[in-house]
Every structure is written in C-alpha cells, then in structure tokens.
Coordinates of C-alpha atoms and ligand atoms in Angstrom, one line a residue:
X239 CA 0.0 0.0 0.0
X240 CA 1.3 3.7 -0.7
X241 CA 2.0 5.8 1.9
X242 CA -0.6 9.2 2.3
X243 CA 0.4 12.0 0.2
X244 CA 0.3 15.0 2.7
X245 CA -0.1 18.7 1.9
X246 CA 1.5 21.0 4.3
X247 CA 1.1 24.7 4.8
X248 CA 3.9 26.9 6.2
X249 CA 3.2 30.6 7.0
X250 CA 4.7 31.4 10.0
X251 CA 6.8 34.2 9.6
X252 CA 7.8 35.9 6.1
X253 CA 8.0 32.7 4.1
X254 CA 4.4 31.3 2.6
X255 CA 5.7 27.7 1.9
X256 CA 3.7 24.5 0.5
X257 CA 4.8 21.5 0.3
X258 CA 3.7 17.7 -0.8
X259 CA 5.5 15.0 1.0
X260 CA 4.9 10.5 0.8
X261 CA 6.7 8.7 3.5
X262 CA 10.4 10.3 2.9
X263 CA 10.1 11.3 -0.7
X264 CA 9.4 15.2 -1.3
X265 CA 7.1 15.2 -4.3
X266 CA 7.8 19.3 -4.9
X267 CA 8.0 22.4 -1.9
X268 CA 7.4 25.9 -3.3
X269 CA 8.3 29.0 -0.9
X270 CA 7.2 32.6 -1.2
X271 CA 9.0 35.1 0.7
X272 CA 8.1 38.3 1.7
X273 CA 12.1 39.0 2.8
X274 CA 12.8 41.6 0.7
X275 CA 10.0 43.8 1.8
X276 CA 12.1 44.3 5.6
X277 CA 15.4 45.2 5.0
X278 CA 14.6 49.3 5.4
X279 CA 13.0 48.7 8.5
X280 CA 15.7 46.3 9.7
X281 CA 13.0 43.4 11.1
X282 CA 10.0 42.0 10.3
X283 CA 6.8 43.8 9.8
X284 CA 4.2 41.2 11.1
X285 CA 1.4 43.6 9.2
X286 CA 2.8 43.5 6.0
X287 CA 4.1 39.4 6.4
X288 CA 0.1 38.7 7.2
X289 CA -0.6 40.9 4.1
X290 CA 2.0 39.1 1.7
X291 CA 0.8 35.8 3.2
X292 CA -2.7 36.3 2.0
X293 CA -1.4 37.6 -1.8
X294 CA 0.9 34.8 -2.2
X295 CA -0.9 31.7 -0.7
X296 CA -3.1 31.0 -3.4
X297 CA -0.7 31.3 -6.4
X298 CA 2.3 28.8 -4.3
X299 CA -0.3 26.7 -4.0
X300 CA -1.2 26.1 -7.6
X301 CA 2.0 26.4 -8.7
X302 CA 3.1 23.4 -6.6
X303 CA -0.1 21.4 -7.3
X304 CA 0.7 22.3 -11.3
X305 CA 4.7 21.4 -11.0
X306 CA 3.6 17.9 -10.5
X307 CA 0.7 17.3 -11.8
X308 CA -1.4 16.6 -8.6
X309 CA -5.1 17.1 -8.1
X310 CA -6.6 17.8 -4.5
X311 CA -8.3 14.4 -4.5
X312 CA -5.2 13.2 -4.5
X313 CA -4.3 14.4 -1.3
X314 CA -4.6 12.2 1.6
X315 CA -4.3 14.8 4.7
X316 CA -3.4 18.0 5.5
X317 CA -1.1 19.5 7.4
X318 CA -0.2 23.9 9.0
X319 CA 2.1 25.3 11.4
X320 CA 0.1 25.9 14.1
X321 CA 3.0 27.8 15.9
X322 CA 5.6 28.8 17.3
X323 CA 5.1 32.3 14.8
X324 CA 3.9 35.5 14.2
X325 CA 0.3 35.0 15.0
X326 CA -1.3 37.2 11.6
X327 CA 0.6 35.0 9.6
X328 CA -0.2 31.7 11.2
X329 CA -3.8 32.7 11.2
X330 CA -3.7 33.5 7.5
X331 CA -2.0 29.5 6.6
X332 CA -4.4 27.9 9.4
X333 CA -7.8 29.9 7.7
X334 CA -6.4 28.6 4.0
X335 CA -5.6 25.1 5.7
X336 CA -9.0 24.6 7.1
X337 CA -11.1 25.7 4.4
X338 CA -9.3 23.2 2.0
X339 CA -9.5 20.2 4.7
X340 CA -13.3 21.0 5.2
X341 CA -14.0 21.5 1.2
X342 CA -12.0 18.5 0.5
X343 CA -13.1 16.3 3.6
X344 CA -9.3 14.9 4.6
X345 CA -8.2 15.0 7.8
X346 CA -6.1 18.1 9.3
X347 CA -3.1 18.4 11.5
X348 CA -1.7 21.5 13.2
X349 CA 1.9 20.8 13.5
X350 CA 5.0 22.5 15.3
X351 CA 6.5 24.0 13.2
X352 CA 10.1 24.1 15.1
X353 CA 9.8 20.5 15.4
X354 CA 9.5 20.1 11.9
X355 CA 12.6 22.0 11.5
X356 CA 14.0 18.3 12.7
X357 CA 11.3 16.2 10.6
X358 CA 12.3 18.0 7.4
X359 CA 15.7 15.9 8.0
X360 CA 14.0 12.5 6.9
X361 CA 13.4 14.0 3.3
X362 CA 17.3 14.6 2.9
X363 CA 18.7 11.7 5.3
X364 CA 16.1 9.0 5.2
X365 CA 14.5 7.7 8.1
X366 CA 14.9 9.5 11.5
X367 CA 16.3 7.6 14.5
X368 CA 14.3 6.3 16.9
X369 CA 15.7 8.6 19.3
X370 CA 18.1 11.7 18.5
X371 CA 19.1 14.8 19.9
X372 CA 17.3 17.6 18.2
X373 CA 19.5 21.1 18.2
X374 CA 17.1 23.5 16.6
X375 CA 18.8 27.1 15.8
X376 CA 17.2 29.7 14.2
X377 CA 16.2 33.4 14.2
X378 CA 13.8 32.9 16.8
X379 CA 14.9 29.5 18.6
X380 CA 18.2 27.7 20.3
X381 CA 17.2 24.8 22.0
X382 CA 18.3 21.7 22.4
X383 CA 15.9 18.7 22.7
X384 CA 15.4 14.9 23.2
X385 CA 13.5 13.8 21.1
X386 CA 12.0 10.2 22.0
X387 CA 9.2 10.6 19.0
X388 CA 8.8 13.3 16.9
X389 CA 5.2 12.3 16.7
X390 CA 4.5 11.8 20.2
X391 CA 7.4 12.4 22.7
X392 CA 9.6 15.8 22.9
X393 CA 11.5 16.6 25.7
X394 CA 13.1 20.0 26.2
X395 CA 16.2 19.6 28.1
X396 CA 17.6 23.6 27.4
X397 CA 17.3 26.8 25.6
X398 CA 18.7 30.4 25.4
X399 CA 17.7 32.8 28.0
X400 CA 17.9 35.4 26.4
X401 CA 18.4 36.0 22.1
X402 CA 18.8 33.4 20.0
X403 CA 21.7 32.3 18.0
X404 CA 19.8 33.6 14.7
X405 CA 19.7 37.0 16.9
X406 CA 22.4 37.7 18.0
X407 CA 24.0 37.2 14.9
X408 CA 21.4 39.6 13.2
X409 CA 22.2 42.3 16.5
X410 CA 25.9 42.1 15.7
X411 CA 25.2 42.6 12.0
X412 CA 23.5 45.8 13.0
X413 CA 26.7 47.1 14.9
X414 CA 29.2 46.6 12.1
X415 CA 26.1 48.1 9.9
X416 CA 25.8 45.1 7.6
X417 CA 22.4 44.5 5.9
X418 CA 19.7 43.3 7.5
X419 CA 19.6 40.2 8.4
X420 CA 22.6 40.2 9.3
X421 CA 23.3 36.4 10.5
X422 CA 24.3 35.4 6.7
X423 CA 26.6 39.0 6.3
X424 CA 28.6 38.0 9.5
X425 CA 28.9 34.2 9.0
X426 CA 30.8 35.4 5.2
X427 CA 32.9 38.0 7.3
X428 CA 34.2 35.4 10.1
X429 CA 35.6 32.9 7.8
X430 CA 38.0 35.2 6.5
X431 CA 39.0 36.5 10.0
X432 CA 41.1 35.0 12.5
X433 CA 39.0 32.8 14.9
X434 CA 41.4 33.5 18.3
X435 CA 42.2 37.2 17.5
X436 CA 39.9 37.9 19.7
X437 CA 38.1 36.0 22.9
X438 CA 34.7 36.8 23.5
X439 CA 33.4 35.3 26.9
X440 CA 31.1 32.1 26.7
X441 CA 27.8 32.6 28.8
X442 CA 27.0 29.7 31.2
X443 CA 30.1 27.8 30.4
X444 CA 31.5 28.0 34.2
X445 CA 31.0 27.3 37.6
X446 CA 27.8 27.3 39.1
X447 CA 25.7 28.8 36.1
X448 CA 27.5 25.6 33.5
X449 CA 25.8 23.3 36.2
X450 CA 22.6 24.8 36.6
X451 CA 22.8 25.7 32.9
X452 CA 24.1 22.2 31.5
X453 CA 22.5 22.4 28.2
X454 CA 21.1 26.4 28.2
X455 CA 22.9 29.1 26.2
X456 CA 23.2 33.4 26.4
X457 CA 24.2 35.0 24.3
X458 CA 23.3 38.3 25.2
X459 CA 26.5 38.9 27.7
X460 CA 28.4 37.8 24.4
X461 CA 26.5 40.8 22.1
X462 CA 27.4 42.7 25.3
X463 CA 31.1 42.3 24.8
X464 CA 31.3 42.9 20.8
X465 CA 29.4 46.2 21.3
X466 CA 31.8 46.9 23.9
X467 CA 34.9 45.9 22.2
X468 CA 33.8 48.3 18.8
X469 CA 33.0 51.4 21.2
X470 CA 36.5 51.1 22.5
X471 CA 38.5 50.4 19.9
X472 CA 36.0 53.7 17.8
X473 CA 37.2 55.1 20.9
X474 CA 41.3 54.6 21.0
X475 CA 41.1 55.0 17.2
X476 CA 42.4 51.4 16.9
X477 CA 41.8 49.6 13.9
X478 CA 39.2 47.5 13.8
X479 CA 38.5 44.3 11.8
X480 CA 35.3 43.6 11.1
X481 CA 36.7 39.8 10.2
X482 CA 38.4 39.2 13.6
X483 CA 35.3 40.7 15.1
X484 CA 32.9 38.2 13.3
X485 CA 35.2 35.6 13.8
X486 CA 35.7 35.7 17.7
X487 CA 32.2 35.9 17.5
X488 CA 30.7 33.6 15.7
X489 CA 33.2 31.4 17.5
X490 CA 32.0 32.0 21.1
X491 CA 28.4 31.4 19.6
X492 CA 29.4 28.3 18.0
X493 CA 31.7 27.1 20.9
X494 CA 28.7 27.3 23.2
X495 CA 25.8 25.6 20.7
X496 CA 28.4 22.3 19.5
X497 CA 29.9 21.6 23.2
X498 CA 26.4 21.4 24.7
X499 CA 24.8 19.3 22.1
X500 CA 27.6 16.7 22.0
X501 CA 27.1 16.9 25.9
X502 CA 23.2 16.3 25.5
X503 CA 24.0 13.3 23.2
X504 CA 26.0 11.6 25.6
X505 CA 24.6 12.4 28.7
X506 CA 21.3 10.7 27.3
X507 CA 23.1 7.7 25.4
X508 CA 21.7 8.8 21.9
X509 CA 23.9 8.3 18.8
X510 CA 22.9 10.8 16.6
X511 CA 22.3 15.0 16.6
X512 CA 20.0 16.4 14.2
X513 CA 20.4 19.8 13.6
X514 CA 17.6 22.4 12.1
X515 CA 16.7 26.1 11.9
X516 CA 17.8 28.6 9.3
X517 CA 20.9 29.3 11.5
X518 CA 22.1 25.7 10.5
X519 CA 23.5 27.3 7.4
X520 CA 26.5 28.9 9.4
X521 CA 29.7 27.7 8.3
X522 CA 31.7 27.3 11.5
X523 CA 28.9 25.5 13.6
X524 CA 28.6 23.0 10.6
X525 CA 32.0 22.7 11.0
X526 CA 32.9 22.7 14.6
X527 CA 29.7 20.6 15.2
X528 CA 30.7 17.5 12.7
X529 CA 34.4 18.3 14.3
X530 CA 33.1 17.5 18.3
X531 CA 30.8 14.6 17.4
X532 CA 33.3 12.6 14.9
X533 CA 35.3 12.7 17.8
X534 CA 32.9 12.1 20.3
X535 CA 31.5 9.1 17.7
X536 CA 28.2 10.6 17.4
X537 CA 26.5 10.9 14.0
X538 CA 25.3 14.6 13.0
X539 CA 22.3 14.8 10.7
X540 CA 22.1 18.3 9.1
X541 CA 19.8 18.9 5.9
X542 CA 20.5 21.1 2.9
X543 CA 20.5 24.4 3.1
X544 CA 17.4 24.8 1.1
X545 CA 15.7 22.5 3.9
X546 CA 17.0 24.7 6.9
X547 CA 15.1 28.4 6.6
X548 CA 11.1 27.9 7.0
X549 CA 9.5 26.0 4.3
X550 CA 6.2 23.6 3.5
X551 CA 8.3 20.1 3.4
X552 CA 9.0 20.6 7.3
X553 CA 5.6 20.7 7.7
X554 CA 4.4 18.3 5.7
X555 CA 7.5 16.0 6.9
X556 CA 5.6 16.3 10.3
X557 CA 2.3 15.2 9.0
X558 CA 3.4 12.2 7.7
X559 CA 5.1 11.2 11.0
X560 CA 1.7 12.1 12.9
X561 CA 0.3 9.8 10.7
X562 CA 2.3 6.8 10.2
X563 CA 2.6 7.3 14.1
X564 CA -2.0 6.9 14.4
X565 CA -1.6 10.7 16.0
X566 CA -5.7 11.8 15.8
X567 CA -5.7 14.7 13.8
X568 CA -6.6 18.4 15.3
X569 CA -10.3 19.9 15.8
X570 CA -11.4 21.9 13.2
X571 CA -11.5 25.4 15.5
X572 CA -7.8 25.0 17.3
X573 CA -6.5 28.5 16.8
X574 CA -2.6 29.6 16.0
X575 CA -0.5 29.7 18.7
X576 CA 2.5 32.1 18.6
X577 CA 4.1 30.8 21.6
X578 CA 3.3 26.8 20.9
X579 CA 6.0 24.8 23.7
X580 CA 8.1 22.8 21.7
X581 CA 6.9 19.6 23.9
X582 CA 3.6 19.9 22.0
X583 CA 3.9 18.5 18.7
X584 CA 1.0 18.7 17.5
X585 CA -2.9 20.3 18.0
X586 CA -4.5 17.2 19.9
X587 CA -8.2 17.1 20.0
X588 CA -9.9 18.0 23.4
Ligands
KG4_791 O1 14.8 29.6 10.8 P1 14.9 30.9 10.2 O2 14.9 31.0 8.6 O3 13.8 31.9 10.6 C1 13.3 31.9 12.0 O4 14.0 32.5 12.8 O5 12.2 31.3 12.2 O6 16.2 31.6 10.7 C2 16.6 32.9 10.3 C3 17.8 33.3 11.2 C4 18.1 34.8 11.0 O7 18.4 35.3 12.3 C5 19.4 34.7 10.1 O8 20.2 35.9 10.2 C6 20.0 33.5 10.6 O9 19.0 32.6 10.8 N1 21.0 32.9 9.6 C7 22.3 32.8 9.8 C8 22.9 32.3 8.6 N2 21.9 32.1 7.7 C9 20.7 32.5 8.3 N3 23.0 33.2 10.9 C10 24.3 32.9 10.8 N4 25.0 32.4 9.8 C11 24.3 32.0 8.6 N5 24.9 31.5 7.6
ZN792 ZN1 11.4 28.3 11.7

C-alpha cells in the first residue's frame, strides 16, 4: 500500500511555503518570501508578512499542485504550522488550511513548526532515529531537545535565555552596519578572519551557572562584549577588523551551541544529533559541530540548506510522521498559537 500523500502549509513568519510530502520522498515544496520587503526597517513587519501571506498563498499553491501534476483528490491529509510564529501570519495559513481540509473532507493536522525543522531531516537523510538529539537554531529558537518521538514524545532539556543564536548574529550585523539580516553577512565575514584574535566570553560555560545551565545558552552577555569591544577600539582610534570581530564571535556562539549538544548526546546515550533552523546554514557550527561529534562518535544529521530556513516540506514532513505514528488529527477550530511549547507536537483534539 502507498503511503498518504500529505499537503502542508507553512506561513509562519515571512515565508508562505507548501509542500507535498509521501513517507520520505518530497514530491515538490514551493516558498514565497516576503524577505525583501524588511530590510529598510531592519526586522520584520508582522502587518505587511500577514498581508504578503494572503497575496501569495493562493498562487504557491497552484503552482506546486501544477509542478507535478497533482489534483486535491489526490491528497490524503493536511497538514499547517500551528506555531511557534507571528500569529497574523499563522492565522492566514491555518484559515487557508481549514477551508481546503473541510471543502476536501481529509483529515487536518496543526503541527509545530520548530519540530518540523528536525522532521524535514528524513526527506534529505532517510529515516529519522528512533531517538536523537534535536538542536534547533534559528532566528527565533536555540534549543536543544530529546526527542524520543517526533510524533509523540519531545522533551526540552535547554534553551537560550535570552536572544537566540539567529539574533544575535542579526544584532551584531547591526553594529558593524551590515544589511539586514545580518546572520548570513557575519557568517561570510568570520571565515576570512582569525577565529582566536579575539576571545569573547562564553555565557553559562562555568562554575555554578555551567551546572545549573548544563544544556542552556546566552548570548546576550556575548552581544554585550562585541558592542563593547567596537565602542572602545571607535574610541582609541584602533583599527578595527570587522573579520576578527565576526570571527571571535561567531566562534563564542558556536563554541557554546556544538559543546552542549555533543554533551546532551551523551549524557542521554543517543547516537545521533539532528540539527535544524535557518541558523544551520552557518559555516563554522557545521564545522565545529561535525568536528566535536566525529570525535565524540556521534553521527550529526544536518539537511540542505534549502531544507534549513522555514518551508512547507517541514511541515508536511511532520504530517506524515503524525500519521504513520496513528496521531488523531486536530479539531477543526484550534487557533494559532505564537508561543506553541516545543513539547507539544501537534494540535491534539480536546
Ligand atoms: O529559521 P529561520 O529562517 O527563521 C526563523 O527565525 O524562524 O532563521 C533565520 C535566522 C536569522 O536570524 C538569520 O540571520 C540566521 O537565521 N541565519 C544565519 C545564517 N543564515 C541564516 N546566521 C548565521 N549564519 C548564517 N549563515
Ligand atoms: Zn522556523
């Protein structure tokens, strides 16, 4: 018997993605992004990502159904991100999700969308592991989780207490004035710096706070120091170099996010790391992070970059593992939720 061809719906932040996923085989994922509208402001606009979300939805849509040829009888479920997001956006995917499920009569799911950040993995990869560590880094997320079943069973075992990685890489774009966002602009600057010109501390790496903290990160200490580092060097008219800078950096970031995951793997006896989030794309923690668990003999999974910045396949990813794993599918009125715990992975009926 085939596996069920699922739809899913992505619209939680600036990118309006859709997706059609069977078992581990991505049929086609078309995103929309309404990027390019924010870089004047310097952030997101949630008003005008709702507003591109509505314009955009119906044309990705058809274009994806068109690409390959599919009908909506075809489709066999449906799955949305139900959160964590900007809550005009998720409402504009959820309304556009439910009024195709209803119309069509196929079952809906309202997924996490940051766990499918780790599902999205099995399209590249293959089957996920039974059990894995999940390290999910993006814009708005650095945590690190246990994952027993991405269907039924996530554990949080850490997280940033303050910005995450995605964040404070954007924040220290904006203090070397590099476009917005920044994260990509600083990555391409540290790799040709020097990574131990200069040390920038490591939040909750000592003494008491490492052990209360074992698998939590800050990093806003960190953007602390590079702000203070630039105002005194502007200061002493020494040179600067934006390269060192990004370097030292990104390498106290990185430092921070690779030693605590390997630690999570082996405190918890799993063999394997997968990594998701758009900050995945940064050089040195691909690096570093394959570097610390080849020697610690864990296996890192880390999908392509097109996989690792929001998209419909993540989501659609996580509707078939709901599936395939007998998860009932969501009520018809659950509403977006923009804080959605990452221990929730999907909308369970009342
Ligand atoms: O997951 P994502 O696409 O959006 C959410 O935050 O949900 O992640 C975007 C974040 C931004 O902060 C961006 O600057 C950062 O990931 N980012 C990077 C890189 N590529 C994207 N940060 C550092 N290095 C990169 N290569
Ligand atoms: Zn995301």
């Amino acid at each position: 018997m085939t596996e069920p061809l699922v739809l899913g719906i992505e619209s939680t932040c600036d990118e309006t993605g859709v997706a059609l996923v069977r078992g581990c085989e991505l049929l086609v994922d078309r995103t929309a992004t309404s990027m390019d509208q924010y870089a004047r402001y310097g952030g997101i606009i949630p008003e005008i990502a709702s507003r591109a979300h509505l314009e955009t939805f119906l044309p990705t849509l058809d274009s994806a159904l068109d690409e390959v040829g599919v009908g909506f009888d075809e489709i066999d479920a449906i799955a949305v991100a139900a959160g964590p997001g900007l809550v005009g956006s998720l409402t504009v995917g959820i309304c556009a999700a439910k009024a195709l499920a209803s119309s069509l009569g196929k079952p809906l799911y309202g997924v996490n969308h940051v766990i499918g950040h780790l599902a999205v993995d099995k399209l590249a990869d293959g089957p996920l592991p039974e059990r894995f560590i999940g390290l999910v880094v993006s814009g708005g997320h650095s945590n690190i989780l246990l994952v027993e079943n991405i269907a039924t069973d996530v554990r949080e075992l850490g997280g940033t207490l303050d910005d995450a990685a995605g964040e404070a890489f954007d924040k220290v774009g904006r203090l070397l004035d590099l476009p917005y966002p920044g994260g990509p602009h600083v990555d391409r600057l540290s790799q040709a710096g020097d990574l131990s010109a200069i040390r920038f501390p490591r939040g909750l790496a000592a003494g008491k706070d490492k052990e209360r903290h074992k698998y939590d990160f800050s990093f806003s200490g960190l953007k602390t120091a590079v702000a203070r580092y630039l105002e005194g060097a502007r200061a002493s008219g020494e040179k600067i170099s934006p390269e060192d800078v990004c370097a030292g950096f990104s390498e106290a970031v990185n430092d921070s996010l690779t030693s605590k995951a390997v630690r999570a793997a082996l405190d918890n006896g799993c063999g394997t790391i997968v990594v998701g989030g758009g900050f995945s794309a940064n050089s040195r923690l691909r690096a570093l992070l394959a570097e610390r668990a080849d020697a610690a003999g864990i296996e890192v999974r880390l999908p392509p970059l097109r996989f690792c910045t929001d998209n419909g396949a993540q989501i659609a990813a996580m509707g078939t593992e709901l599936l395939a794993a007998g998860v009932a599918p969501s009520d018809w009125d659950f509403s977006p939720d923009s804080g959605m715990p990452l221990t929730q992975t999907s909308m369970l009926p009342r």
